[in-house]
Short mmCIF file of C-alpha atoms and ligand atoms in Angstrom, two decimals:
data_model
loop_
_atom_site.label_atom_id
_atom_site.label_comp_id
_atom_site.label_asym_id
_atom_site.label_seq_id
_atom_site.Cartn_x
_atom_site.Cartn_y
_atom_site.Cartn_z
CA MET A 1 -55.52 -64.38 -22.03
CA ARG A 2 -57.45 -61.77 -22.51
CA SER A 3 -55.69 -58.40 -22.40
CA ILE A 4 -56.41 -55.43 -20.11
CA GLU A 5 -55.37 -53.49 -23.29
CA THR A 6 -57.67 -54.16 -25.48
CA CYS A 7 -60.72 -55.48 -22.24
CA ARG A 8 -62.22 -52.46 -22.70
CA GLU A 9 -63.98 -53.35 -26.12
CA ASP A 10 -66.33 -56.00 -24.07
CA PHE A 11 -68.09 -53.44 -22.01
CA PRO A 12 -70.75 -52.25 -24.28
CA ALA A 13 -72.02 -49.23 -21.86
CA LEU A 14 -68.33 -47.80 -21.99
CA HIS A 15 -68.88 -47.10 -25.77
CA GLN A 16 -71.60 -44.31 -25.48
CA THR A 17 -72.09 -40.87 -25.07
CA VAL A 18 -73.32 -38.72 -22.71
CA ALA A 19 -74.03 -34.96 -21.76
CA GLY A 20 -74.57 -33.67 -25.45
CA GLY A 21 -72.21 -35.85 -26.99
CA ARG A 22 -69.48 -35.94 -24.52
CA PRO A 23 -67.78 -39.79 -24.80
CA LEU A 24 -68.85 -41.45 -21.08
CA VAL A 25 -65.79 -41.81 -18.79
CA TYR A 26 -67.20 -43.64 -16.20
CA LEU A 27 -65.31 -43.57 -12.72
CA ASP A 28 -67.70 -45.15 -10.37
CA SER A 29 -66.57 -48.87 -10.34
CA ALA A 30 -66.40 -48.58 -7.22
CA ALA A 31 -70.02 -48.27 -6.89
CA THR A 32 -71.29 -50.87 -9.31
CA ALA A 33 -68.54 -51.79 -12.20
CA GLN A 34 -69.83 -52.12 -15.75
CA LYS A 35 -70.63 -55.37 -16.98
CA PRO A 36 -68.89 -57.05 -20.21
CA ARG A 37 -70.97 -58.67 -22.86
CA SER A 38 -69.92 -62.15 -21.84
CA VAL A 39 -71.89 -61.81 -18.51
CA ILE A 40 -75.17 -60.33 -20.10
CA GLU A 41 -75.21 -63.68 -22.88
CA ALA A 42 -74.61 -65.73 -20.11
CA GLU A 43 -77.59 -64.48 -18.11
CA ALA A 44 -79.54 -63.78 -21.10
CA ARG A 45 -79.08 -67.05 -22.44
CA PHE A 46 -79.83 -68.74 -19.41
CA TYR A 47 -83.44 -67.12 -19.91
CA GLU A 48 -83.30 -68.33 -23.41
CA ARG A 49 -82.35 -71.94 -22.78
CA ASP A 50 -82.22 -73.01 -19.38
CA ASN A 51 -84.45 -71.35 -17.43
CA ALA A 52 -85.69 -73.34 -14.25
CA ASN A 53 -86.28 -73.31 -10.92
CA VAL A 54 -83.05 -74.95 -9.51
CA HIS A 55 -83.20 -78.22 -6.84
CA ARG A 56 -86.30 -79.57 -7.20
CA GLY A 57 -86.93 -80.89 -10.31
CA VAL A 58 -86.13 -83.62 -12.59
CA HIS A 59 -86.80 -82.38 -16.08
CA THR A 60 -84.28 -81.18 -18.17
CA LEU A 61 -84.37 -77.87 -17.56
CA ALA A 62 -84.12 -77.94 -13.81
CA VAL A 63 -81.38 -80.51 -14.40
CA ARG A 64 -79.43 -77.77 -16.66
CA ALA A 65 -80.82 -75.01 -14.20
CA THR A 66 -79.33 -76.55 -11.33
CA GLU A 67 -75.70 -77.71 -13.09
CA ALA A 68 -75.77 -73.82 -14.13
CA TYR A 69 -76.31 -72.45 -10.43
CA GLU A 70 -73.63 -75.01 -9.09
CA ARG A 71 -70.61 -74.39 -11.69
CA ALA A 72 -70.96 -70.78 -10.47
CA ARG A 73 -70.42 -71.80 -7.01
CA ARG A 74 -68.06 -74.43 -8.15
CA ALA A 75 -66.41 -70.77 -10.02
CA VAL A 76 -66.44 -68.69 -6.96
CA ALA A 77 -65.08 -70.79 -4.62
CA ARG A 78 -62.04 -71.65 -7.19
CA PHE A 79 -61.64 -67.47 -7.78
CA ILE A 80 -61.00 -67.14 -3.81
CA GLY A 81 -59.35 -70.00 -2.95
CA ALA A 82 -61.42 -71.98 -1.06
CA THR A 83 -61.05 -75.59 -1.65
CA ASP A 84 -64.86 -76.27 -0.83
CA PRO A 85 -68.36 -74.90 -2.97
CA ALA A 86 -69.95 -75.50 -0.20
CA CYS A 87 -68.72 -73.04 2.28
CA VAL A 88 -70.12 -70.35 -0.46
CA VAL A 89 -72.93 -69.28 0.37
CA PHE A 90 -75.83 -67.33 -2.71
CA VAL A 91 -76.53 -64.14 -0.93
CA ARG A 92 -77.77 -61.11 -2.50
CA GLY A 93 -74.68 -59.28 -1.41
CA THR A 94 -71.69 -58.20 0.89
CA THR A 95 -74.81 -56.35 3.44
CA GLU A 96 -76.92 -59.37 3.49
CA ALA A 97 -73.25 -61.65 4.14
CA ILE A 98 -72.32 -59.21 7.03
CA ASN A 99 -75.63 -59.27 8.40
CA LEU A 100 -75.63 -63.28 8.10
CA VAL A 101 -72.52 -63.73 10.42
CA ALA A 102 -73.87 -60.82 12.77
CA ARG A 103 -76.84 -62.72 13.01
CA SER A 104 -76.26 -65.83 12.90
CA TYR A 105 -73.14 -66.21 13.88
CA ALA A 106 -72.37 -63.16 16.43
CA GLN A 107 -75.86 -62.50 18.14
CA PRO A 108 -76.06 -66.00 20.04
CA ARG A 109 -72.89 -66.27 20.96
CA LEU A 110 -71.70 -62.88 22.43
CA GLY A 111 -72.94 -61.10 25.56
CA PRO A 112 -72.02 -57.70 27.62
CA ASP A 113 -68.49 -59.46 28.42
CA ASP A 114 -67.64 -59.64 24.50
CA GLU A 115 -65.93 -57.12 22.42
CA ILE A 116 -66.15 -56.44 18.77
CA VAL A 117 -63.60 -54.47 17.06
CA LEU A 118 -63.96 -52.72 14.20
CA THR A 119 -62.24 -49.84 12.05
CA PRO A 120 -63.68 -46.13 11.77
CA MET A 121 -63.05 -46.97 7.63
CA GLU A 122 -65.70 -49.24 7.93
CA HIS A 123 -68.53 -49.16 5.36
CA HIS A 124 -72.30 -49.12 6.93
CA SER A 125 -72.78 -52.49 5.88
CA ASN A 126 -69.43 -53.53 8.00
CA MET A 127 -70.84 -51.08 10.84
CA VAL A 128 -74.51 -51.17 11.35
CA PRO A 129 -75.46 -55.05 11.57
CA TRP A 130 -72.50 -54.91 14.68
CA GLN A 131 -74.61 -51.80 16.09
CA MET A 132 -77.44 -54.24 16.08
CA VAL A 133 -75.74 -57.20 17.63
CA ALA A 134 -73.90 -54.83 20.63
CA GLN A 135 -77.72 -53.60 21.01
CA ALA A 136 -79.16 -57.37 21.38
CA THR A 137 -76.71 -58.35 23.22
CA GLY A 138 -74.96 -55.95 25.11
CA ALA A 139 -71.39 -56.49 23.87
CA ARG A 140 -69.11 -53.31 23.02
CA LEU A 141 -67.76 -52.09 20.21
CA ARG A 142 -64.11 -50.40 20.05
CA TYR A 143 -62.62 -49.06 17.04
CA VAL A 144 -59.09 -49.00 15.98
CA ASP A 145 -57.77 -45.89 15.73
CA LEU A 146 -56.61 -44.49 12.55
CA LEU A 147 -53.57 -42.85 11.26
CA PRO A 148 -53.16 -39.41 9.92
CA ASP A 149 -52.55 -41.23 6.16
CA GLY A 150 -55.63 -43.62 6.41
CA THR A 151 -53.90 -45.98 7.55
CA LEU A 152 -54.63 -48.64 11.13
CA ASP A 153 -52.73 -48.02 13.78
CA LEU A 154 -52.01 -51.71 14.31
CA ALA A 155 -50.33 -50.95 17.58
CA SER A 156 -53.99 -49.25 18.82
CA TYR A 157 -54.99 -52.53 17.54
CA GLU A 158 -53.00 -54.60 19.57
CA ARG A 159 -54.21 -52.82 22.99
CA LEU A 160 -57.47 -53.77 22.02
CA LEU A 161 -57.25 -57.59 21.73
CA GLU A 162 -54.89 -57.35 25.35
CA SER A 163 -58.49 -56.82 27.10
CA GLY A 164 -58.65 -60.77 26.07
CA ARG A 165 -62.90 -59.74 25.80
CA VAL A 166 -62.56 -59.50 21.97
CA ARG A 167 -64.98 -61.95 20.08
CA VAL A 168 -65.07 -60.85 16.61
CA VAL A 169 -63.08 -58.49 14.58
CA ALA A 170 -64.70 -56.79 11.08
CA VAL A 171 -62.65 -55.46 8.60
CA THR A 172 -63.19 -54.19 5.21
CA HIS A 173 -60.13 -55.16 3.53
CA GLN A 174 -59.77 -52.62 1.03
CA SER A 175 -61.40 -49.01 1.68
CA ASN A 176 -63.85 -47.67 -0.54
CA VAL A 177 -62.97 -44.09 0.27
CA LEU A 178 -59.55 -43.96 1.71
CA GLY A 179 -58.27 -46.70 -1.20
CA THR A 180 -56.17 -48.14 1.84
CA ILE A 181 -55.82 -51.83 1.74
CA ASN A 182 -55.22 -53.38 5.42
CA PRO A 183 -53.27 -55.80 6.82
CA VAL A 184 -56.02 -58.56 6.86
CA ARG A 185 -53.71 -61.16 7.29
CA GLU A 186 -51.13 -60.32 9.97
CA MET A 187 -54.66 -59.36 11.57
CA ALA A 188 -55.92 -62.54 11.39
CA GLU A 189 -53.17 -63.78 13.34
CA ARG A 190 -53.28 -62.06 16.33
CA ALA A 191 -57.19 -62.22 16.38
CA HIS A 192 -57.05 -65.59 16.41
CA ARG A 193 -54.29 -65.29 19.07
CA VAL A 194 -57.24 -64.09 21.24
CA GLY A 195 -59.65 -66.56 20.20
CA ALA A 196 -61.80 -64.28 17.82
CA VAL A 197 -62.69 -64.70 14.09
CA VAL A 198 -62.48 -62.21 11.53
CA VAL A 199 -65.03 -61.53 9.56
CA VAL A 200 -63.75 -59.56 6.01
CA ASP A 201 -65.65 -56.95 3.64
CA ALA A 202 -64.39 -58.04 0.32
CA ALA A 203 -66.62 -55.84 -1.52
CA GLN A 204 -63.44 -53.43 -2.55
CA SER A 205 -61.10 -56.34 -2.84
CA VAL A 206 -62.13 -59.40 -4.56
CA PRO A 207 -63.21 -57.35 -7.92
CA HIS A 208 -59.47 -55.87 -7.69
CA GLN A 209 -56.74 -58.24 -6.35
CA PRO A 210 -55.96 -61.47 -5.70
CA VAL A 211 -57.80 -62.56 -2.94
CA ASP A 212 -57.28 -66.24 -1.54
CA VAL A 213 -59.32 -66.96 1.35
CA ARG A 214 -56.44 -70.12 2.43
CA GLN A 215 -53.50 -66.65 2.22
CA LEU A 216 -55.77 -64.50 4.29
CA GLY A 217 -56.51 -66.69 7.35
CA CYS A 218 -60.09 -65.15 8.04
CA ASP A 219 -63.39 -67.15 8.98
CA PHE A 220 -65.69 -65.14 7.18
CA LEU A 221 -65.21 -63.08 3.88
CA ALA A 222 -68.28 -61.19 2.12
CA PHE A 223 -68.45 -59.53 -1.24
CA SER A 224 -70.83 -58.37 -4.19
CA GLY A 225 -71.20 -59.62 -7.78
CA HIS A 226 -72.26 -55.98 -9.17
CA LYS A 227 -68.73 -54.61 -8.04
CA MET A 228 -66.54 -58.02 -9.93
CA MET A 229 -68.64 -57.30 -13.03
CA GLY A 230 -71.97 -59.58 -12.17
CA PRO A 231 -75.28 -59.06 -12.03
CA THR A 232 -76.61 -57.36 -9.09
CA GLY A 233 -78.77 -58.98 -6.34
CA ILE A 234 -76.23 -62.12 -5.65
CA GLY A 235 -73.18 -61.91 -3.83
CA VAL A 236 -71.23 -64.12 -1.51
CA LEU A 237 -70.96 -65.09 1.51
CA TRP A 238 -67.46 -67.64 2.41
CA GLY A 239 -67.18 -69.43 5.31
CA ARG A 240 -65.08 -71.92 7.70
CA ARG A 241 -67.40 -75.35 7.62
CA GLU A 242 -67.03 -75.89 11.02
CA LEU A 243 -68.41 -72.44 11.70
CA LEU A 244 -71.16 -72.20 8.78
CA GLU A 245 -72.01 -75.12 10.05
CA SER A 246 -72.15 -74.00 14.22
CA MET A 247 -74.85 -71.19 12.57
CA PRO A 248 -78.38 -71.32 12.97
CA PRO A 249 -79.94 -70.24 9.47
CA LEU A 250 -81.49 -66.64 9.12
CA PHE A 251 -84.43 -67.31 6.91
CA GLY A 252 -87.35 -70.18 7.10
CA GLY A 253 -88.92 -71.32 4.02
CA GLY A 254 -88.06 -73.76 1.17
CA GLU A 255 -84.90 -75.20 -0.15
CA MET A 256 -83.11 -74.99 3.70
CA ILE A 257 -84.99 -77.51 5.23
CA ARG A 258 -84.50 -81.57 5.41
CA GLU A 259 -87.78 -82.59 7.01
CA VAL A 260 -90.45 -80.30 8.44
CA GLY A 261 -93.16 -81.08 10.78
CA LEU A 262 -96.16 -79.04 11.89
CA PHE A 263 -94.24 -77.89 14.96
CA GLU A 264 -90.51 -77.60 13.71
CA SER A 265 -87.90 -78.98 10.88
CA THR A 266 -84.59 -80.32 10.67
CA TYR A 267 -82.33 -77.87 8.45
CA ASN A 268 -80.51 -78.47 4.83
CA GLU A 269 -76.61 -79.02 4.95
CA VAL A 270 -74.14 -76.12 4.60
CA PRO A 271 -74.36 -74.06 2.00
CA TYR A 272 -78.17 -74.90 1.77
CA LYS A 273 -79.68 -73.64 4.95
CA PHE A 274 -78.56 -70.50 3.98
CA GLU A 275 -80.32 -69.78 0.96
CA ALA A 276 -84.09 -70.58 1.58
CA GLY A 277 -86.80 -69.91 -1.34
CA THR A 278 -85.89 -70.18 -4.90
CA PRO A 279 -82.38 -68.65 -5.09
CA PRO A 280 -80.81 -65.37 -7.34
CA ILE A 281 -80.29 -68.54 -10.11
CA ALA A 282 -79.77 -66.23 -13.42
CA GLN A 283 -77.55 -63.81 -11.55
CA ALA A 284 -75.50 -66.68 -10.06
CA VAL A 285 -74.78 -67.70 -13.69
CA GLY A 286 -73.61 -64.33 -15.14
CA LEU A 287 -71.41 -64.02 -11.62
CA GLY A 288 -69.61 -67.43 -12.74
CA ALA A 289 -68.99 -65.64 -15.95
CA ALA A 290 -67.80 -62.72 -14.35
CA VAL A 291 -65.55 -64.87 -12.22
CA GLU A 292 -64.19 -66.67 -16.10
CA TYR A 293 -63.92 -63.05 -17.71
CA LEU A 294 -61.58 -62.10 -14.45
CA GLU A 295 -59.40 -65.04 -14.48
CA SER A 296 -59.09 -64.62 -18.20
CA LEU A 297 -57.31 -61.01 -17.79
CA GLY A 298 -55.42 -62.31 -14.76
CA MET A 299 -56.15 -60.95 -11.16
CA GLU A 300 -52.10 -59.55 -11.04
CA GLN A 301 -52.68 -57.84 -14.12
CA VAL A 302 -56.14 -56.11 -12.74
CA ARG A 303 -54.34 -55.36 -9.76
CA ALA A 304 -51.03 -54.12 -11.74
CA HIS A 305 -53.46 -51.83 -14.19
CA GLU A 306 -54.93 -50.15 -11.42
CA GLN A 307 -51.79 -49.48 -9.45
CA ARG A 308 -50.53 -48.02 -12.80
CA LEU A 309 -54.33 -46.10 -13.12
CA VAL A 310 -54.27 -44.96 -9.31
CA ALA A 311 -50.78 -43.62 -9.47
CA TYR A 312 -51.31 -41.70 -12.11
CA ALA A 313 -54.00 -40.44 -11.06
CA LEU A 314 -52.83 -39.60 -7.69
CA GLU A 315 -49.64 -37.68 -9.91
CA ARG A 316 -52.22 -35.59 -11.88
CA LEU A 317 -54.65 -34.43 -8.74
CA GLY A 318 -51.02 -33.67 -6.88
CA GLN A 319 -50.31 -30.97 -9.53
CA MET A 320 -53.56 -29.43 -9.08
CA PRO A 321 -53.46 -26.80 -6.21
CA ASP A 322 -56.92 -26.97 -4.81
CA VAL A 323 -57.42 -30.41 -4.79
CA ARG A 324 -56.84 -31.80 -1.78
CA ILE A 325 -56.47 -36.02 -1.39
CA TYR A 326 -57.40 -38.50 1.03
CA GLY A 327 -55.96 -42.13 2.41
CA PRO A 328 -52.41 -43.42 1.57
CA ARG A 329 -50.09 -42.37 -0.91
CA GLN A 330 -48.55 -46.33 -1.46
CA HIS A 331 -49.85 -49.51 -1.21
CA ARG A 332 -53.63 -48.63 -2.03
CA GLY A 333 -56.66 -49.90 -4.57
CA GLY A 334 -58.25 -47.78 -7.31
CA VAL A 335 -60.50 -45.66 -5.64
CA VAL A 336 -59.26 -41.69 -5.49
CA SER A 337 -61.35 -40.00 -3.11
CA PHE A 338 -60.46 -35.96 -3.11
CA ASN A 339 -61.98 -32.31 -2.82
CA VAL A 340 -62.18 -29.40 -4.51
CA GLU A 341 -61.31 -26.23 -1.99
CA GLY A 342 -63.97 -24.11 -1.93
CA VAL A 343 -66.74 -26.22 -4.03
CA HIS A 344 -69.25 -28.71 -2.68
CA PRO A 345 -68.09 -32.20 -3.43
CA HIS A 346 -71.81 -32.21 -5.39
CA ASP A 347 -71.46 -29.39 -7.24
CA VAL A 348 -68.03 -31.02 -8.22
CA ALA A 349 -69.68 -34.26 -9.50
CA THR A 350 -72.56 -32.49 -11.12
CA ILE A 351 -70.28 -30.51 -13.63
CA LEU A 352 -68.33 -33.45 -14.18
CA ASP A 353 -70.99 -35.22 -15.33
CA GLN A 354 -71.63 -32.34 -17.55
CA GLU A 355 -68.14 -33.00 -18.81
CA GLY A 356 -69.21 -36.95 -19.34
CA VAL A 357 -67.21 -37.66 -16.41
CA ALA A 358 -69.15 -40.17 -13.61
CA VAL A 359 -67.66 -39.98 -10.74
CA ARG A 360 -69.52 -40.16 -7.13
CA ALA A 361 -69.95 -37.69 -4.17
CA GLY A 362 -71.35 -38.32 -1.19
CA HIS A 363 -70.26 -39.52 2.08
CA HIS A 364 -69.93 -43.29 0.26
CA CYS A 365 -72.17 -45.16 3.32
CA ALA A 366 -69.05 -43.98 5.65
CA GLN A 367 -70.40 -41.02 7.69
CA PRO A 368 -68.18 -42.32 10.99
CA LEU A 369 -64.81 -42.04 8.19
CA MET A 370 -66.65 -38.50 6.80
CA ARG A 371 -66.08 -37.11 10.54
CA TRP A 372 -62.97 -38.69 10.76
CA LEU A 373 -61.52 -36.44 7.90
CA ASP A 374 -63.52 -33.56 9.19
CA VAL A 375 -65.56 -33.00 5.40
CA PRO A 376 -69.34 -33.81 4.93
CA ALA A 377 -68.35 -35.37 1.56
CA THR A 378 -65.82 -35.90 -0.84
CA VAL A 379 -65.67 -37.16 -4.61
CA ARG A 380 -64.30 -40.28 -5.91
CA ALA A 381 -63.29 -41.49 -8.77
CA SER A 382 -63.06 -45.59 -9.11
CA PHE A 383 -60.98 -47.20 -11.65
CA TYR A 384 -61.17 -51.05 -13.40
CA VAL A 385 -59.93 -52.89 -15.86
CA TYR A 386 -61.72 -50.91 -19.16
CA ASN A 387 -60.26 -47.38 -17.43
CA THR A 388 -56.79 -45.74 -19.28
CA PRO A 389 -54.75 -42.89 -18.50
CA GLU A 390 -56.85 -40.94 -21.28
CA ASP A 391 -59.94 -41.51 -18.74
CA VAL A 392 -57.68 -39.59 -15.79
CA ASP A 393 -56.58 -36.94 -18.28
CA ALA A 394 -60.35 -37.10 -18.88
CA LEU A 395 -60.97 -35.92 -15.15
CA VAL A 396 -58.18 -33.49 -14.72
CA ARG A 397 -59.57 -32.01 -17.94
CA ALA A 398 -63.21 -31.60 -16.24
CA LEU A 399 -61.95 -30.29 -12.84
CA GLU A 400 -60.55 -27.71 -15.01
CA ALA A 401 -63.69 -26.66 -15.71
CA VAL A 402 -65.08 -26.84 -12.46
CA ARG A 403 -62.06 -24.19 -11.46
CA ALA A 404 -62.88 -22.34 -14.10
CA ILE A 405 -66.62 -22.13 -12.89
CA PHE A 406 -66.29 -21.17 -9.51
CA GLY A 407 -62.55 -20.36 -9.65
CA ALA A 408 -59.68 -22.00 -8.63
CA GLY A 409 -59.15 -22.21 -4.73
CA ALA A 410 -62.30 -20.43 -3.85
CA LYS A 411 -63.31 -20.22 -0.69
CA PRO A 412 -65.97 -22.76 0.91
CA ARG A 413 -69.51 -21.30 0.38
N1 LIG B 501 -68.87 -52.65 1.99
C1 LIG B 501 -67.64 -51.81 1.14
C2 LIG B 501 -66.64 -51.94 1.23
C3 LIG B 501 -68.11 -51.57 -0.17
O1 LIG B 501 -67.72 -50.72 -1.19
C4 LIG B 501 -70.03 -51.76 -0.33
C5 LIG B 501 -70.74 -51.10 -1.70
N2 LIG B 501 -70.72 -49.83 -1.78
C6 LIG B 501 -70.38 -52.38 0.57
C7 LIG B 501 -69.67 -52.85 1.89
C8 LIG B 501 -71.99 -52.96 0.46
O2 LIG B 501 -72.16 -53.83 -0.57
P1 LIG B 501 -73.67 -53.97 -0.90
O3 LIG B 501 -74.13 -52.72 -1.17
O4 LIG B 501 -73.17 -54.94 -2.84
O5 LIG B 501 -74.37 -54.54 -0.24
#
C-alpha cells in the first residue's frame, strides 16, 4: 500500500514554482488530474520498447502492444467491478462515451412518445448529446428538480417516472460544480422498475471514490482517463453486455469489422466493434498504470482523504463573510465552488494564480446549473490525493489578497 500522506512526491508537476517563485498549489483536478511518475513512465516505456499497432500483427512488438492494451482493459474492468472486460470500451473520454450511448443505443430506439430524464446539474457532455437525440427522434427531455442545497429532489424524480414514458435516465454520479453525490443506486432501481436504462456520468466519481458497477446497478458508465491521473485522449464506456451487443457501431473502419464486402460488412464482437481505427494504445497503457496507482492508494482512502480536505475547506471558506459557497455541506465530493462577493470569478482566479494557486473560474460546462444558481460563473477549487490542508490554507491566504485588492464585500461591478 502506498501512503496518501507521502504520495505528493510521486507527481513531478507539483514540484515547481509559478508566478515569480511561488510554490504551485494545484486545485484544478476536477478539470484534469496531475500524473504520477508511474503513469508517465508507463507511457514512455511503451513507446521506448513495445510500440506497435494492436490486434493486427504477429511480430513480437505487435503481440506485446496488444497484450499491454488488453491488460489495461482488464485493469479498468477490475477497478470498476466489471466481471467481463469485453464490456469495457475504450473511447476518447466521457464525452465520447455518452455520445456513443446517445447515438447508438438511444437514437434508434426512441420516438416522440418517449422521455429522457436528466438533471439540471449535468455537465454539457451529459446534456447536449441528449438534446441532439431528442431533436432527432422527437423524444422529450424532462428534468429532475433541484432542492435549494443543490441535491436532487427525489420526489420530483418519482413523479417524472410515473409518466410511464421514460426510456433513459442520464445522471451524473458526482457534480463537477456542486460536489453533490447523487444516489445513483436508488435512482437506477426506480428507473428499472419502469423499464428505463440508466446512464451514469462518472467522470467525477470513478477517480475519487470506490465505484462498482454491480453495486451501482446502472446500465452504462462513462468516465475519462485524464481525471484519474491517466493520459488525455482515453476514456471508458462500460455497458451491460446485452445492451452493447444490441447497439450498432458508431464509426466504421478498421478493427471494428469481421468481414468486409463491397456493399456491406459484418461487425466484430464487443468491445472491438466500437473501437474503429487505431486506438489510443499508449494512452490505454498509461490508464492501466493510473488504475494500478489508485489501487495502491486504496479508493476508500482516496475518498476519506478528500472528505477531510473538503470539510476543512468548507470550514475555512465558511469563515470568510464575503465568500458564498454553493452545493451541499454533507455527503459531497472534493470540489468547492464559490464566489467572492463583488468580485468577478475570473478576477478571483487571476489573482489566485498570481499567488500560485491554480483554480478554475467559469461556467464549468454547466450553463443551465449557473442559471439555476443565478450566477454567470463560479470559482472552483478541486482536490485530489496530492492536496493537503496547507493547500487549503494557501487558498484562504490568496483569497485574503483578493479582498485586499478589491476590498472585502465590495459591491458587484
Ligand atoms: N462530465 C463531468 C461531470 C465532467 O466533470 C467532465 C469534465 N469536466 C465531463 C463530463 C467531460 O469529460 P471529458 O472532457 O474528459 O470528455
